[in-house]
CSV table of C-alpha atoms in Angstrom, one decimal:
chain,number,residue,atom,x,y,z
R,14,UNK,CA,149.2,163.7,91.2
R,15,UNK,CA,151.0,161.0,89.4
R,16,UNK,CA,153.3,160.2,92.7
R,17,UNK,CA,150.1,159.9,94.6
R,18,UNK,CA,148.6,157.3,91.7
R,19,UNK,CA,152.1,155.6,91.7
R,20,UNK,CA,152.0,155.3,95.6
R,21,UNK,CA,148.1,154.2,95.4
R,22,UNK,CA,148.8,151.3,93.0
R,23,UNK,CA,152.6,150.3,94.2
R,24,UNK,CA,150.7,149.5,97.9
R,25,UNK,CA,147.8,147.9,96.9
R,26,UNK,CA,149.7,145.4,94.7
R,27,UNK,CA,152.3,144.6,97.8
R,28,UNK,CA,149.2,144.4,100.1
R,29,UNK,CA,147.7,141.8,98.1
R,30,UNK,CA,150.9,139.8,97.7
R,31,UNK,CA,151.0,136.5,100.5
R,32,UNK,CA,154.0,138.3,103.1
R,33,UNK,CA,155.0,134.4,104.8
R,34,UNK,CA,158.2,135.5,106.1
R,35,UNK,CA,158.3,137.9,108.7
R,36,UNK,CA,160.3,139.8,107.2
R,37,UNK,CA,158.4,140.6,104.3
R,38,UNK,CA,155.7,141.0,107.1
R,39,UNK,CA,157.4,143.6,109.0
R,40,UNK,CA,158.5,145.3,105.7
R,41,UNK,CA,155.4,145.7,104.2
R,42,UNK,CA,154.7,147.5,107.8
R,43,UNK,CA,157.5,149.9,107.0
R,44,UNK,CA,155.9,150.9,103.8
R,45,UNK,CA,152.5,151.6,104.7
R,46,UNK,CA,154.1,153.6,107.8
R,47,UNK,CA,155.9,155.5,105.2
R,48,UNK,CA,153.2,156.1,102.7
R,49,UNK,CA,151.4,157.5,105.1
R,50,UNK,CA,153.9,159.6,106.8
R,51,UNK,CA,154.7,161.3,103.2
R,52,UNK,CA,151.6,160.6,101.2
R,53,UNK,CA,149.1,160.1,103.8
R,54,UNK,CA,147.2,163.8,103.3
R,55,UNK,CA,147.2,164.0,100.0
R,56,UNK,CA,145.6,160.0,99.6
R,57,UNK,CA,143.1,161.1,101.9
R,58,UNK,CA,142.1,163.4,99.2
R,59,UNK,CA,141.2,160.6,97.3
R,60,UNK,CA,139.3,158.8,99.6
R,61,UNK,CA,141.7,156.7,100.6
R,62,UNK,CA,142.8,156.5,104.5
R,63,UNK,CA,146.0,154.9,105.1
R,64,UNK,CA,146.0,155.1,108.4
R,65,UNK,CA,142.4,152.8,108.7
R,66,UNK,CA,144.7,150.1,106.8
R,67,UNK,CA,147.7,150.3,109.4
R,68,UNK,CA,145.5,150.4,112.3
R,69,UNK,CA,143.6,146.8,111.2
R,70,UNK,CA,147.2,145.2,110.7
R,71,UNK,CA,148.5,146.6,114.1
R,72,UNK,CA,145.0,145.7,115.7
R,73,UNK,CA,146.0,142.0,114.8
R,74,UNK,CA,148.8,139.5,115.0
R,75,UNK,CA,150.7,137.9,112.2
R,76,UNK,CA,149.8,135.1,112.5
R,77,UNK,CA,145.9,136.2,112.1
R,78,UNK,CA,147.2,137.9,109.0
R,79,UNK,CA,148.4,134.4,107.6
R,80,UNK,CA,145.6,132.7,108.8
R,81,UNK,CA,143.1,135.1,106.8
R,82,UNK,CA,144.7,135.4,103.4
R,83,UNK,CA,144.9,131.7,103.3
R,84,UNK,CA,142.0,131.0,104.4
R,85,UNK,CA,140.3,133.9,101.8
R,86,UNK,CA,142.5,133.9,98.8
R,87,UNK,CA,144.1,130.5,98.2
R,88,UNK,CA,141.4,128.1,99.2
R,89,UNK,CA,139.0,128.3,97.1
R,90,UNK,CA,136.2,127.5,99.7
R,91,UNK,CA,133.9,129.7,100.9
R,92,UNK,CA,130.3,130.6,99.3
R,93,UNK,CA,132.0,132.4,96.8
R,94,UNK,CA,135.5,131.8,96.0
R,95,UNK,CA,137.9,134.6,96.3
R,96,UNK,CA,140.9,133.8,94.2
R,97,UNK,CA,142.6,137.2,93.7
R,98,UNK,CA,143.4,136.1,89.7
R,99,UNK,CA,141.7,137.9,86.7
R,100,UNK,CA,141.0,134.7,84.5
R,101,UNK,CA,140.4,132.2,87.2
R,102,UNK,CA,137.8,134.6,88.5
R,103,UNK,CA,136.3,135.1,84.8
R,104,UNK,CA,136.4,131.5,84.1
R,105,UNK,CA,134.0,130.5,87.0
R,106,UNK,CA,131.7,133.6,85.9
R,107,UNK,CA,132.0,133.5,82.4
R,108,UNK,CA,133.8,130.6,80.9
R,109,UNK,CA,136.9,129.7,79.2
R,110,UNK,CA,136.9,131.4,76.1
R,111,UNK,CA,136.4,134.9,78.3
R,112,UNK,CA,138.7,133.8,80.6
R,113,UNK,CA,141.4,133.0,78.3
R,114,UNK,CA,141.3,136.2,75.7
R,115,UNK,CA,141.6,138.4,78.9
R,116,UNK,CA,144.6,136.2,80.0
R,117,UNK,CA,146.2,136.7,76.6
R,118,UNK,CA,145.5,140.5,76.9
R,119,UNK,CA,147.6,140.8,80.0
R,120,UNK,CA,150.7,138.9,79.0
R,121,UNK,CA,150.4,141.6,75.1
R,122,UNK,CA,150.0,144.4,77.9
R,123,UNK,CA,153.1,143.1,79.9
R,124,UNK,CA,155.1,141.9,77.1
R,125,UNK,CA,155.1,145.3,75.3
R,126,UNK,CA,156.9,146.8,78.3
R,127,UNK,CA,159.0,142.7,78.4
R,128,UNK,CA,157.5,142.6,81.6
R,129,UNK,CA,156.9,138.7,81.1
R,130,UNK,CA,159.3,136.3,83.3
R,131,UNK,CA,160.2,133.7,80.9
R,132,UNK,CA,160.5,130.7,83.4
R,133,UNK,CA,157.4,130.4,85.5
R,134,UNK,CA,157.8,128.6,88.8
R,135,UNK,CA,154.9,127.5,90.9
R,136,UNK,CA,156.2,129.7,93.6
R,137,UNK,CA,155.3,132.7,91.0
R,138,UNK,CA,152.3,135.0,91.6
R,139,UNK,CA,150.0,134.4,88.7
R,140,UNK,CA,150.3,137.4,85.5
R,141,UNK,CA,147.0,137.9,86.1
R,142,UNK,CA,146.7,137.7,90.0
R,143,UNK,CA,145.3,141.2,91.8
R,144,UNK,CA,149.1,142.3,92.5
R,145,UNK,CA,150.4,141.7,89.2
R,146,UNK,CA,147.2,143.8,87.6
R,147,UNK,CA,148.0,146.8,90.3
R,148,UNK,CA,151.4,146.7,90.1
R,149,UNK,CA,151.2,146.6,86.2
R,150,UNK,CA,149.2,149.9,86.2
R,151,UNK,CA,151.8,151.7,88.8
R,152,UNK,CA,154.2,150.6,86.3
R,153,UNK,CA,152.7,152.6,83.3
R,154,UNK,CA,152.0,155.7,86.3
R,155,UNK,CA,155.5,155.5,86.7
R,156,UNK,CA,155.9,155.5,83.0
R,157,UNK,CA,154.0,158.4,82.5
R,158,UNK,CA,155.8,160.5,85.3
R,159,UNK,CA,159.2,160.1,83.7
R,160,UNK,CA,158.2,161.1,79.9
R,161,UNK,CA,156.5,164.1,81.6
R,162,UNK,CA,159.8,164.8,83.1
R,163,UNK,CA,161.8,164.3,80.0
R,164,UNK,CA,159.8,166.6,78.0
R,165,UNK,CA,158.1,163.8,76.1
R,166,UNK,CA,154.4,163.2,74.9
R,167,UNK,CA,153.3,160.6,77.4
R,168,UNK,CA,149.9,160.4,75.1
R,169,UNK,CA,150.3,156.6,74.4
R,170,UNK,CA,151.1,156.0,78.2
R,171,UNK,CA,148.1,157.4,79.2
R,172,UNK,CA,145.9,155.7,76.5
R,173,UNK,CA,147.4,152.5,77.8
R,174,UNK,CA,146.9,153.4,81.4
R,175,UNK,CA,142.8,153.8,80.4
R,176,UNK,CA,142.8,150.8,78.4
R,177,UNK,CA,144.5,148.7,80.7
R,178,UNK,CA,142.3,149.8,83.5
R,179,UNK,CA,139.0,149.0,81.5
R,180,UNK,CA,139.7,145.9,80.2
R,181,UNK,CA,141.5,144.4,83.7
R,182,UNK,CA,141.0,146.0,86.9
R,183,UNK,CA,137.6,148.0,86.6
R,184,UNK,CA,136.0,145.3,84.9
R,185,UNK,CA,136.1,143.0,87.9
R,186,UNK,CA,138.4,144.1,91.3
R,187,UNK,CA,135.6,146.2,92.4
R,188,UNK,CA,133.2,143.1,92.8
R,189,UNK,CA,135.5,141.1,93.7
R,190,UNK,CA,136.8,143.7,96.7
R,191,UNK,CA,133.2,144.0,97.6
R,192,UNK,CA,132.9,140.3,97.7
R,193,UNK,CA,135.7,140.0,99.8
R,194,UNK,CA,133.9,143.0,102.6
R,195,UNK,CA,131.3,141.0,102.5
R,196,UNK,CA,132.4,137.8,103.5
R,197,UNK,CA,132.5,136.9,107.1
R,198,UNK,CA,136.2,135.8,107.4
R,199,UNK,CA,137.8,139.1,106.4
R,200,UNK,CA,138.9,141.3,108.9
R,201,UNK,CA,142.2,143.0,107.5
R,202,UNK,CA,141.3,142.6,104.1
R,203,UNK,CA,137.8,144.0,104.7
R,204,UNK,CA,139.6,147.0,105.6
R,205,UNK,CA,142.4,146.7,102.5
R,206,UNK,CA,139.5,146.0,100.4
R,207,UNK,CA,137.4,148.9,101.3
R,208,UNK,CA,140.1,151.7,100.5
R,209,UNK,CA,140.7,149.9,97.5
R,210,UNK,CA,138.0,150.9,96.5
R,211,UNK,CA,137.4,154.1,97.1
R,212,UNK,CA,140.9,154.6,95.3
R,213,UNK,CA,139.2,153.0,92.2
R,214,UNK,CA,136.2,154.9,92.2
R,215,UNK,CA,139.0,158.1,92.4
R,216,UNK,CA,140.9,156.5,89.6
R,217,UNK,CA,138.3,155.9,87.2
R,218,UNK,CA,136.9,159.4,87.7
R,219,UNK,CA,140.5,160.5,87.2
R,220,UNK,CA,141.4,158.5,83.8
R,221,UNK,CA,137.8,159.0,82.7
R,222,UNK,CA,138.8,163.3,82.8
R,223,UNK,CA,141.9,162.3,80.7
């Protein structure tokens, strides 16, 4: 189970990363195509169909793939803005003082595994954006997996694991996936979105059994 989880949460964060180049297009391709060729019957399992994501990226060109994470995630336009980061989502929700703590919170989750670039760039994806968050959590799967396999007690891991998911991705990426099916302008990411979150519900059932 913990290379499915790792797999579920490794893809989602690359899915939700901005692929310009097309080679980091045609890569991201390649993984999908591969997750599903060795994972795809066991995610399925979970509620989560690979093969529905690969079809809506092969059903469209690159260039509508561009178009349509611009135009949804780094606008900022649209009747309800769709920013994929934690504390800039919070912030118009809830204010600063929210925003900020659960900021802070992910750079102590990060920075206890020194996960925390020191120089950030503007180029960087945010700490708290979607694919950070996601790919933060495969990290502690991964975590996990390889104290299992060692013979140590992965207890801490997996308390982390629960804690992190509370406070950072259940709290909000399953409205803000449903806001993005809902809007108009998805087409791809209606699709990403939806499996995302049927892995969630999965997940939190999963962790909430731990």
């Amino acid at each position: 189970m913990l290379n499915v989880r790792h797999a579920a949460y490794d893809i989602f964060a690359d899915l939700f990363l901005y692929k310009f180049k097309e080679e980091e297009y045609n890569e991201l391709l390649g993984k999908l195509s591969l997750v599903q060729e060795k994972l795809g019957k066991y995610l399925v399992e979970t509620g989560v169909d690979v093969s529905e994501i690969l079809r809506a990226f092969k059903e469209a060109k690159r260039s509508d793939y561009l178009i349509e994470y611009s135009t949804l995630f780094m606008t900022g336009l649209g009747v309800k803005p769709l920013i994929p980061v934690e504390s800039k989502r919070i912030f118009s929700l809830m204010g600063e003082k929210v925003a900020l703590f659960k900021y802070n919170d992910v750079v102590r989750f990060m920075k206890s595994r020194g996960l925390v670039p020191k120089i950030v760039t503007q180029f960087s994806v945010e700490i708290d954006h979607v694919s950070s968050i996601l790919g933060f959590m495969a990290y502690l799967v991964e975590e996990e997996f390889n104290l299992r396999v060692n013979g140590r007690d992965a207890y801490k891991t997996v308390q982390d694991q629960k804690n992190f998911a509370i406070t950072h991705i259940f709290s909000w990426i399953p409205d803000w996936a449903s806001d993005v099916v809902n809007d108009q302008r998805a087409r791809i990411f209606k699709v990403v979105c939806t499996q995302l979150q049927e892995w969630l519900k999965f997940d939190r059932d999963f962790l909430g059994e731990r």
